[in-house]
CSV table of C-alpha atoms in Angstrom, one decimal:
chain,number,residue,atom,x,y,z
A,1,MET,CA,0.0,0.0,0.0
A,2,THR,CA,1.4,3.4,-1.1
A,3,GLU,CA,1.7,6.0,1.7
A,4,HIS,CA,1.6,9.8,1.2
A,5,ASN,CA,2.4,12.3,4.0
A,6,PHE,CA,1.2,15.9,4.1
A,7,ASP,CA,0.5,18.6,6.7
A,8,VAL,CA,-3.2,18.7,5.7
A,9,ILE,CA,-5.4,16.3,3.8
A,10,VAL,CA,-8.4,17.9,2.1
A,11,VAL,CA,-11.1,15.4,1.0
A,12,GLY,CA,-13.2,16.8,-1.9
A,13,ALA,CA,-12.0,19.0,-4.8
A,14,GLY,CA,-15.2,21.0,-5.2
A,15,ILE,CA,-14.9,24.7,-4.8
A,16,SER,CA,-15.0,24.5,-0.9
A,17,GLY,CA,-12.1,22.0,-0.9
A,18,VAL,CA,-10.2,23.9,-3.5
A,19,ILE,CA,-10.4,27.2,-1.6
A,20,ALA,CA,-9.4,25.5,1.6
A,21,ALA,CA,-6.4,24.0,-0.1
A,22,THR,CA,-5.3,27.1,-1.8
A,23,LYS,CA,-5.4,29.2,1.4
A,24,LEU,CA,-3.4,26.6,3.3
A,25,ILE,CA,-0.8,26.3,0.5
A,26,ALA,CA,-0.5,30.1,0.5
A,27,GLN,CA,0.4,29.8,4.2
A,28,GLY,CA,3.2,27.3,3.5
A,29,TYR,CA,1.4,24.0,4.4
A,30,SER,CA,1.8,20.9,2.3
A,31,VAL,CA,-1.7,19.8,1.2
A,32,GLY,CA,-3.0,16.6,-0.3
A,33,VAL,CA,-6.3,17.1,-2.1
A,34,VAL,CA,-8.2,13.8,-2.6
A,35,GLU,CA,-11.1,13.7,-5.0
A,36,LEU,CA,-13.5,10.8,-5.7
A,37,LYS,CA,-14.3,12.0,-9.3
A,38,ASP,CA,-11.9,12.1,-12.2
A,39,ARG,CA,-12.0,15.9,-12.2
A,40,VAL,CA,-11.8,19.0,-10.1
A,41,GLY,CA,-14.9,21.2,-9.6
A,42,GLY,CA,-17.4,19.2,-7.6
A,43,ARG,CA,-20.9,20.4,-8.6
A,44,THR,CA,-19.5,22.8,-11.1
A,45,HIS,CA,-19.1,20.8,-14.4
A,46,SER,CA,-18.4,22.6,-17.7
A,47,VAL,CA,-18.4,20.8,-21.1
A,48,GLN,CA,-18.0,21.7,-24.7
A,49,THR,CA,-20.8,21.5,-27.2
A,50,LYS,CA,-20.2,20.2,-30.7
A,51,SER,CA,-20.1,23.8,-31.9
A,52,GLY,CA,-17.3,24.6,-29.4
A,53,HIS,CA,-19.3,26.6,-26.8
A,54,THR,CA,-18.8,26.0,-23.1
A,55,ILE,CA,-22.0,25.1,-21.1
A,56,ASP,CA,-22.4,24.3,-17.4
A,57,LEU,CA,-24.1,21.1,-16.5
A,58,GLY,CA,-23.7,22.0,-12.8
A,59,ALA,CA,-23.9,25.3,-10.9
A,60,GLN,CA,-23.7,28.2,-13.3
A,61,TRP,CA,-25.2,31.4,-11.8
A,62,VAL,CA,-23.7,34.0,-9.5
A,63,GLY,CA,-25.4,37.0,-7.9
A,64,PRO,CA,-24.6,40.1,-5.8
A,65,ALA,CA,-24.9,38.3,-2.5
A,66,HIS,CA,-22.1,35.9,-3.5
A,67,THR,CA,-19.5,38.5,-2.5
A,68,GLU,CA,-16.6,36.2,-1.9
A,69,LEU,CA,-17.1,34.2,-5.1
A,70,LEU,CA,-17.4,37.5,-7.1
A,71,GLN,CA,-14.1,38.6,-5.7
A,72,ILE,CA,-12.5,35.3,-6.7
A,73,ILE,CA,-14.0,35.7,-10.2
A,74,LYS,CA,-12.5,39.2,-10.4
A,75,ASN,CA,-9.1,38.0,-9.2
A,76,LEU,CA,-9.1,35.3,-11.9
A,77,ASN,CA,-10.0,37.9,-14.6
A,78,LEU,CA,-13.1,35.9,-15.6
A,79,THR,CA,-16.0,37.6,-17.4
A,80,LEU,CA,-19.6,37.6,-16.3
A,81,SER,CA,-22.6,37.6,-18.7
A,82,PRO,CA,-26.0,38.7,-17.4
A,83,GLN,CA,-28.8,36.2,-17.4
A,84,PRO,CA,-31.7,37.6,-19.5
A,85,ALA,CA,-34.3,38.8,-16.9
A,86,ASN,CA,-36.8,41.0,-18.7
A,87,GLY,CA,-39.9,40.2,-20.8
A,88,LEU,CA,-42.5,37.6,-20.4
A,89,GLY,CA,-42.3,34.3,-18.6
A,90,ILE,CA,-44.6,31.3,-19.1
A,91,PHE,CA,-46.6,30.0,-16.2
A,92,HIS,CA,-48.3,26.5,-16.0
A,93,TYR,CA,-50.1,25.2,-13.0
A,94,LYS,CA,-51.8,21.8,-13.1
A,95,ASP,CA,-54.6,21.8,-15.6
A,96,ARG,CA,-54.9,25.6,-15.8
A,97,GLN,CA,-54.5,27.4,-19.1
A,98,ILE,CA,-50.8,28.2,-19.9
A,99,THR,CA,-50.4,31.9,-19.3
A,100,THR,CA,-47.6,34.5,-19.3
A,101,PHE,CA,-46.4,36.8,-16.6
A,102,GLU,CA,-44.1,39.8,-16.3
A,103,LYS,CA,-40.8,38.4,-15.0
A,104,ALA,CA,-39.7,41.6,-13.4
A,105,THR,CA,-42.8,42.2,-11.3
A,106,GLU,CA,-44.7,39.0,-10.7
A,107,ILE,CA,-44.6,35.2,-10.7
A,108,ILE,CA,-48.3,34.3,-10.5
A,109,PRO,CA,-50.4,35.8,-13.4
A,110,PRO,CA,-53.9,37.1,-12.7
A,111,ASN,CA,-56.6,34.4,-12.6
A,112,SER,CA,-59.6,34.1,-14.9
A,113,ASN,CA,-61.3,36.9,-13.1
A,114,ASP,CA,-58.3,39.2,-13.6
A,115,ASP,CA,-57.8,39.1,-9.9
A,116,ASN,CA,-54.2,39.5,-8.4
A,117,HIS,CA,-55.2,37.9,-5.1
A,118,ASP,CA,-52.8,34.9,-5.5
A,119,GLN,CA,-49.8,37.1,-6.5
A,120,ASN,CA,-50.5,39.5,-3.6
A,121,GLN,CA,-50.7,36.6,-1.2
A,122,TYR,CA,-47.4,35.3,-2.6
A,123,LYS,CA,-45.8,38.7,-1.9
A,124,GLU,CA,-47.1,38.4,1.7
A,125,LEU,CA,-45.4,35.0,2.0
A,126,VAL,CA,-42.1,36.6,0.9
A,127,LYS,CA,-42.5,39.3,3.5
A,128,HIS,CA,-43.4,36.9,6.2
A,129,PHE,CA,-40.5,34.5,5.7
A,130,ASP,CA,-38.0,37.4,5.2
A,131,GLU,CA,-39.2,38.8,8.5
A,132,LEU,CA,-38.8,35.5,10.3
A,133,ALA,CA,-35.3,34.9,8.8
A,134,LEU,CA,-33.8,38.4,8.9
A,135,HIS,CA,-35.4,40.0,12.0
A,136,SER,CA,-36.3,37.2,14.4
A,137,PRO,CA,-34.0,34.9,16.5
A,138,LEU,CA,-33.9,31.3,15.2
A,139,ASP,CA,-34.1,28.6,17.9
A,140,ARG,CA,-34.8,24.9,18.4
A,141,ALA,CA,-38.5,25.2,17.8
A,142,HIS,CA,-37.8,26.1,14.2
A,143,ASP,CA,-35.9,22.9,13.8
A,144,GLU,CA,-38.8,20.8,15.2
A,145,ILE,CA,-41.3,21.5,12.4
A,146,THR,CA,-40.8,21.0,8.6
A,147,PHE,CA,-41.2,23.8,6.1
A,148,HIS,CA,-44.2,22.0,4.6
A,149,ASP,CA,-46.1,21.6,7.9
A,150,TYR,CA,-45.4,25.2,8.9
A,151,LEU,CA,-46.6,26.5,5.5
A,152,TYR,CA,-49.8,24.5,5.4
A,153,LYS,CA,-50.7,23.9,9.0
A,154,LYS,CA,-49.4,26.9,11.0
A,155,LEU,CA,-49.5,29.8,8.5
A,156,THR,CA,-53.2,30.4,8.5
A,157,SER,CA,-53.0,34.1,7.7
A,158,ILE,CA,-52.3,33.2,4.1
A,159,THR,CA,-55.4,31.9,2.5
A,160,SER,CA,-54.3,31.4,-1.1
A,161,ASN,CA,-53.4,27.7,-1.6
A,162,LEU,CA,-51.9,28.5,-5.0
A,163,ALA,CA,-49.6,31.1,-3.5
A,164,LYS,CA,-48.4,28.5,-1.0
A,165,ILE,CA,-47.9,25.9,-3.7
A,166,VAL,CA,-45.8,28.3,-5.9
A,167,PHE,CA,-43.8,29.5,-2.9
A,168,GLU,CA,-43.1,25.9,-1.8
A,169,ALA,CA,-42.1,24.9,-5.4
A,170,ALA,CA,-39.8,27.8,-5.7
A,171,PHE,CA,-37.9,26.8,-2.6
A,172,GLU,CA,-37.8,23.1,-3.5
A,173,ASP,CA,-36.2,24.2,-6.8
A,174,VAL,CA,-33.5,26.0,-4.8
A,175,ILE,CA,-32.8,23.4,-2.1
A,176,THR,CA,-33.6,20.4,-4.3
A,177,ILE,CA,-35.3,18.4,-1.5
A,178,ASP,CA,-39.0,17.9,-0.7
A,179,SER,CA,-40.4,20.5,1.8
A,180,ASN,CA,-41.4,17.7,4.2
A,181,HIS,CA,-37.7,16.7,4.5
A,182,CYS,CA,-36.6,20.3,5.2
A,183,SER,CA,-36.9,21.9,8.6
A,184,LEU,CA,-38.2,25.4,9.0
A,185,TYR,CA,-34.8,26.2,10.7
A,186,PHE,CA,-32.9,25.2,7.6
A,187,LEU,CA,-35.1,27.2,5.3
A,188,LEU,CA,-34.8,30.4,7.4
A,189,SER,CA,-31.1,29.9,7.8
A,190,PHE,CA,-30.8,29.7,4.0
A,191,ILE,CA,-32.8,32.9,3.5
A,192,LYS,CA,-30.7,34.7,6.2
A,193,ALA,CA,-27.4,33.6,4.6
A,194,ASN,CA,-28.6,35.0,1.3
A,195,LYS,CA,-29.8,38.2,2.8
A,196,GLY,CA,-33.4,37.7,1.8
A,197,TYR,CA,-35.7,35.7,-0.4
A,198,SER,CA,-35.3,37.9,-3.5
A,199,GLN,CA,-31.6,37.1,-3.5
A,200,LEU,CA,-32.4,33.5,-3.9
A,201,HIS,CA,-35.2,33.7,-6.4
A,202,ASP,CA,-34.6,36.6,-8.7
A,203,ALA,CA,-32.5,36.7,-11.9
A,204,GLU,CA,-31.6,40.4,-12.1
A,205,GLY,CA,-30.1,41.3,-8.7
A,206,GLY,CA,-30.6,37.8,-7.4
A,207,ALA,CA,-28.8,34.5,-7.3
A,208,GLN,CA,-29.4,33.9,-11.1
A,209,ASP,CA,-28.0,37.4,-12.0
A,210,SER,CA,-25.0,36.3,-14.2
A,211,ARG,CA,-23.2,33.5,-15.8
A,212,VAL,CA,-19.4,33.0,-16.0
A,213,LEU,CA,-18.2,33.0,-19.6
A,214,GLY,CA,-16.1,29.8,-20.2
A,215,GLY,CA,-18.0,28.0,-17.4
A,216,THR,CA,-17.8,27.9,-13.6
A,217,GLN,CA,-15.6,24.8,-13.4
A,218,GLN,CA,-12.6,27.0,-14.4
A,219,ILE,CA,-12.9,28.7,-11.0
A,220,SER,CA,-11.8,25.6,-9.2
A,221,THR,CA,-9.3,24.3,-11.8
A,222,SER,CA,-7.6,27.7,-12.1
A,223,LEU,CA,-7.3,28.2,-8.4
A,224,LEU,CA,-5.9,24.7,-7.7
A,225,SER,CA,-3.5,24.5,-10.6
A,226,SER,CA,-2.0,27.9,-9.7
A,227,ALA,CA,-1.7,26.9,-6.0
A,228,LEU,CA,-0.1,23.5,-6.8
A,229,ALA,CA,2.4,25.2,-9.1
A,230,THR,CA,3.8,27.1,-6.1
A,231,SER,CA,4.0,24.0,-3.8
A,232,PRO,CA,6.0,21.0,-5.0
A,233,SER,CA,5.1,19.2,-1.7
A,234,SER,CA,1.4,19.4,-2.4
A,235,ARG,CA,-0.5,17.2,-4.7
A,236,LEU,CA,-3.9,16.3,-6.2
A,237,PHE,CA,-5.3,12.8,-6.3
A,238,VAL,CA,-8.4,12.1,-8.5
A,239,SER,CA,-10.5,9.0,-8.9
A,240,THR,CA,-9.7,8.2,-5.3
A,241,GLN,CA,-12.3,7.3,-2.7
A,242,ILE,CA,-11.6,7.6,1.0
A,243,SER,CA,-12.8,4.4,2.7
A,244,SER,CA,-11.8,5.0,6.3
A,245,VAL,CA,-10.3,7.6,8.6
A,246,PHE,CA,-8.2,6.7,11.7
A,247,GLN,CA,-7.2,9.3,14.2
A,248,SER,CA,-4.4,8.7,16.6
A,249,GLU,CA,-2.9,11.0,19.2
A,250,ASN,CA,-0.5,12.6,16.8
A,251,SER,CA,-1.8,12.0,13.2
A,252,ILE,CA,-4.7,11.2,11.0
A,253,SER,CA,-4.7,8.4,8.4
A,254,CYS,CA,-7.1,8.3,5.5
A,255,ARG,CA,-7.2,5.0,3.6
A,256,SER,CA,-8.4,4.4,0.0
A,257,ASN,CA,-9.2,0.8,-0.6
A,258,SER,CA,-10.0,1.4,-4.2
A,259,THR,CA,-6.5,2.7,-5.0
A,260,ASN,CA,-4.5,1.0,-2.3
A,261,GLN,CA,-3.2,4.3,-0.8
A,262,VAL,CA,-2.9,5.8,2.7
A,263,PHE,CA,-2.8,9.5,3.3
A,264,THR,CA,-1.3,10.6,6.6
A,265,SER,CA,-1.4,14.1,8.0
A,266,LYS,CA,-1.7,16.3,11.1
A,267,TYR,CA,-5.0,17.7,10.0
A,268,LEU,CA,-8.0,16.6,7.9
A,269,ILE,CA,-10.6,18.8,6.2
A,270,LEU,CA,-13.7,17.0,4.9
A,271,THR,CA,-15.5,19.1,2.3
A,272,ILE,CA,-17.8,16.3,0.9
A,273,PRO,CA,-21.5,16.6,1.6
A,274,THR,CA,-22.5,15.7,5.2
A,275,ALA,CA,-24.9,13.1,3.9
A,276,LEU,CA,-21.9,11.2,2.4
A,277,TYR,CA,-20.0,10.8,5.7
A,278,ASN,CA,-21.7,7.4,6.1
A,279,SER,CA,-19.6,6.2,3.2
A,280,ILE,CA,-16.5,6.5,5.4
A,281,THR,CA,-15.6,4.4,8.4
A,282,PHE,CA,-14.4,6.6,11.3
A,283,ASN,CA,-12.1,5.4,14.1
A,284,PRO,CA,-12.9,6.6,16.7
A,285,PRO,CA,-16.5,6.9,15.6
A,286,LEU,CA,-18.2,10.2,15.0
A,287,SER,CA,-19.8,11.7,18.1
A,288,ASN,CA,-23.5,10.9,18.7
A,289,ALA,CA,-24.5,14.5,17.9
A,290,LYS,CA,-22.4,14.4,14.6
A,291,ALA,CA,-23.8,11.0,13.6
A,292,LYS,CA,-27.3,12.1,14.3
A,293,HIS,CA,-26.8,15.2,12.2
A,294,THR,CA,-25.3,13.1,9.4
A,295,ASP,CA,-28.2,10.7,9.4
A,296,GLY,CA,-30.7,13.5,9.3
A,297,THR,CA,-29.1,15.2,6.3
A,298,TYR,CA,-30.4,14.5,2.8
A,299,MET,CA,-28.7,14.8,-0.6
A,300,GLY,CA,-30.8,16.9,-3.0
A,301,SER,CA,-32.4,15.4,-6.1
A,302,ILE,CA,-31.8,17.5,-9.3
A,303,ILE,CA,-31.3,16.9,-13.0
A,304,LYS,CA,-30.1,19.7,-15.1
A,305,PHE,CA,-30.4,19.8,-18.9
A,306,ILE,CA,-29.4,22.1,-21.8
A,307,ILE,CA,-31.0,21.9,-25.2
A,308,VAL,CA,-29.2,23.6,-28.1
A,309,TYR,CA,-31.3,25.0,-31.0
A,310,GLN,CA,-30.5,26.6,-34.4
A,311,SER,CA,-32.1,29.8,-33.3
A,312,ASP,CA,-33.9,31.4,-30.3
A,313,TRP,CA,-37.2,30.5,-32.0
A,314,TRP,CA,-39.3,31.4,-28.9
A,315,THR,CA,-38.5,35.1,-29.5
A,316,GLU,CA,-39.5,34.6,-33.1
A,317,LEU,CA,-42.9,33.5,-31.8
A,318,ASN,CA,-43.2,36.4,-29.5
A,319,PRO,CA,-40.3,39.0,-29.2
A,320,ALA,CA,-41.4,39.6,-25.6
A,321,LEU,CA,-40.8,36.0,-24.5
A,322,GLY,CA,-37.6,35.6,-22.5
A,323,GLY,CA,-37.3,31.8,-22.5
A,324,GLU,CA,-38.3,31.5,-18.9
A,325,ALA,CA,-41.0,29.1,-17.9
A,326,ILE,CA,-42.4,27.9,-14.6
A,327,ASN,CA,-44.1,24.5,-14.2
A,328,VAL,CA,-45.9,24.1,-10.9
A,329,ASP,CA,-47.4,20.8,-9.6
A,330,CYS,CA,-47.6,19.3,-13.1
A,331,LYS,CA,-46.4,15.8,-12.4
A,332,ALA,CA,-47.0,14.6,-16.0
A,333,SER,CA,-44.1,16.9,-17.1
A,334,PRO,CA,-40.6,16.6,-15.9
A,335,ALA,CA,-39.1,20.1,-15.6
A,336,SER,CA,-40.1,22.8,-13.1
A,337,LEU,CA,-38.0,25.6,-14.5
A,338,PHE,CA,-36.7,26.8,-17.9
A,339,PHE,CA,-34.3,29.7,-18.6
A,340,ASP,CA,-32.7,31.1,-21.8
A,341,ALA,CA,-29.3,29.5,-22.1
A,342,SER,CA,-28.2,31.4,-25.2
A,343,GLN,CA,-24.7,32.8,-25.5
A,344,GLY,CA,-23.4,34.5,-28.6
A,345,ASP,CA,-24.4,32.5,-31.6
A,346,MET,CA,-25.4,29.5,-29.6
A,347,LYS,CA,-29.1,29.4,-28.8
A,348,GLY,CA,-30.7,27.2,-26.3
A,349,LEU,CA,-32.8,26.5,-23.2
A,350,VAL,CA,-31.6,25.3,-19.8
A,351,GLY,CA,-33.9,23.6,-17.3
A,352,LEU,CA,-34.1,21.8,-14.0
A,353,ILE,CA,-35.9,18.7,-12.8
A,354,CYS,CA,-36.1,19.0,-9.0
A,355,GLY,CA,-37.1,17.1,-5.9
A,356,GLN,CA,-39.6,14.3,-6.3
A,357,ASN,CA,-39.9,14.8,-10.0
A,358,ALA,CA,-36.1,14.2,-10.3
A,359,LYS,CA,-36.7,10.8,-8.6
A,360,GLU,CA,-39.6,9.9,-10.8
A,361,TRP,CA,-37.9,11.0,-14.0
A,362,GLY,CA,-34.4,9.9,-13.0
A,363,GLY,CA,-32.5,6.8,-14.0
A,364,ASP,CA,-29.3,6.0,-15.9
A,365,SER,CA,-30.4,3.5,-18.4
A,366,ALA,CA,-30.7,4.3,-22.1
A,367,GLU,CA,-34.5,3.9,-21.9
A,368,GLN,CA,-34.8,6.2,-18.9
A,369,LYS,CA,-32.7,8.9,-20.5
A,370,GLU,CA,-34.7,8.7,-23.7
A,371,ARG,CA,-38.0,9.0,-21.8
A,372,ARG,CA,-36.6,12.0,-19.9
A,373,LYS,CA,-35.4,13.7,-23.1
A,374,ASN,CA,-38.7,13.1,-24.9
A,375,GLY,CA,-40.7,14.3,-21.9
A,376,ILE,CA,-38.7,17.5,-21.8
A,377,VAL,CA,-39.1,18.2,-25.5
A,378,GLU,CA,-42.9,17.5,-25.3
A,379,GLN,CA,-43.1,19.9,-22.4
A,380,ILE,CA,-41.3,22.6,-24.3
A,381,VAL,CA,-43.6,22.2,-27.3
A,382,LYS,CA,-46.7,22.4,-25.0
A,383,LEU,CA,-45.4,25.4,-23.0
A,384,MET,CA,-44.2,27.4,-26.0
A,385,GLY,CA,-47.0,26.3,-28.3
A,386,SER,CA,-44.7,25.5,-31.2
A,387,GLU,CA,-43.4,22.3,-33.0
A,388,LYS,CA,-40.0,24.1,-33.3
A,389,GLY,CA,-39.3,22.8,-29.8
A,390,ARG,CA,-38.6,19.4,-31.5
A,391,ASP,CA,-35.8,20.8,-33.7
A,392,VAL,CA,-33.1,19.8,-31.2
A,393,LEU,CA,-29.5,20.1,-32.3
A,394,GLU,CA,-27.9,18.9,-29.1
A,395,TYR,CA,-29.2,17.6,-25.8
A,396,TRP,CA,-27.0,17.6,-22.7
A,397,GLU,CA,-27.9,16.5,-19.2
A,398,LYS,CA,-26.5,15.7,-15.8
A,399,ASP,CA,-28.3,13.8,-13.1
A,400,TRP,CA,-26.9,15.1,-9.8
A,401,SER,CA,-29.0,12.7,-7.8
A,402,ALA,CA,-27.0,9.7,-9.0
């Protein structure tokens, strides 16, 4: 068994692990970065289309609240491109008629009576949860009720069921787990960390404000390659799964059974998702509190796809259409969100299949992938009202639930 010695071992080469490693290397530590996948970047994953354009199959957007990430992007001299945020979006709820809404001012269009009651109630929900998250202390009681139960059983001041359903769906798309698996405490902490609901949901001025030209994965690859170039005693190991961690009085040993390697260090930093801690055997075992926290943490379910077209034909149908569509509680259709993915002369749509729908439409077999692609194309044709949705040049997807 091959043994490697470092001052610090960092497990996980996503952006968190990479930033930890680069800061330690800058302080003179020798660092071993150990990554399960065959690449650096974690949940950022950039690929080249057949036409040579870079697209992101993982995290792709950055907004004003991401101050530290924006500084890193600036330091790397990367360029941001704004996500189209104006014009009309398409709204579809269950068996209701497909309608449009003004993306900049609303999310729920008026009902058949031209009544804005549902949209107004939605705004009240935003105000209520912002008040709870930003101006009220969070305590254990918030962790003892799920987001779903609080929304439907406790929050009686909001009478619009549609407003609640849309608000719930919007958050499930962000956190990618079902609301009945998410505590109210987690939800409020998430809003607080992002300085308000609008920062999470909005395109312009929010979390979907801009895209990184050339893809977001280059953030991690550029940072780590630059750091390793300055530290001959540091090293990256990919395609390496940590099987066990043994902590003695003076050192920590991480064993990889798959590659027959042992990594020994004074310190260990785990940057993998907490829910994956159970894939590692710890000696001594994790504390009861830590083990309980690990067992109660869920991995999100999300599938991201990008469809490349010859043209942005949706604007040809209606110049006011911005390519954005929202699908709420329509289980017969896979995707909950669509955005315009066009960049330069590449035209396309990007979409997300989240939560329970990702589980129901997931799967890695050829048949499951074909069913998913066909379902998405049919959904686009229905939402946009045009057979041009079938004229697919390229279809890309990544199931992050797998």
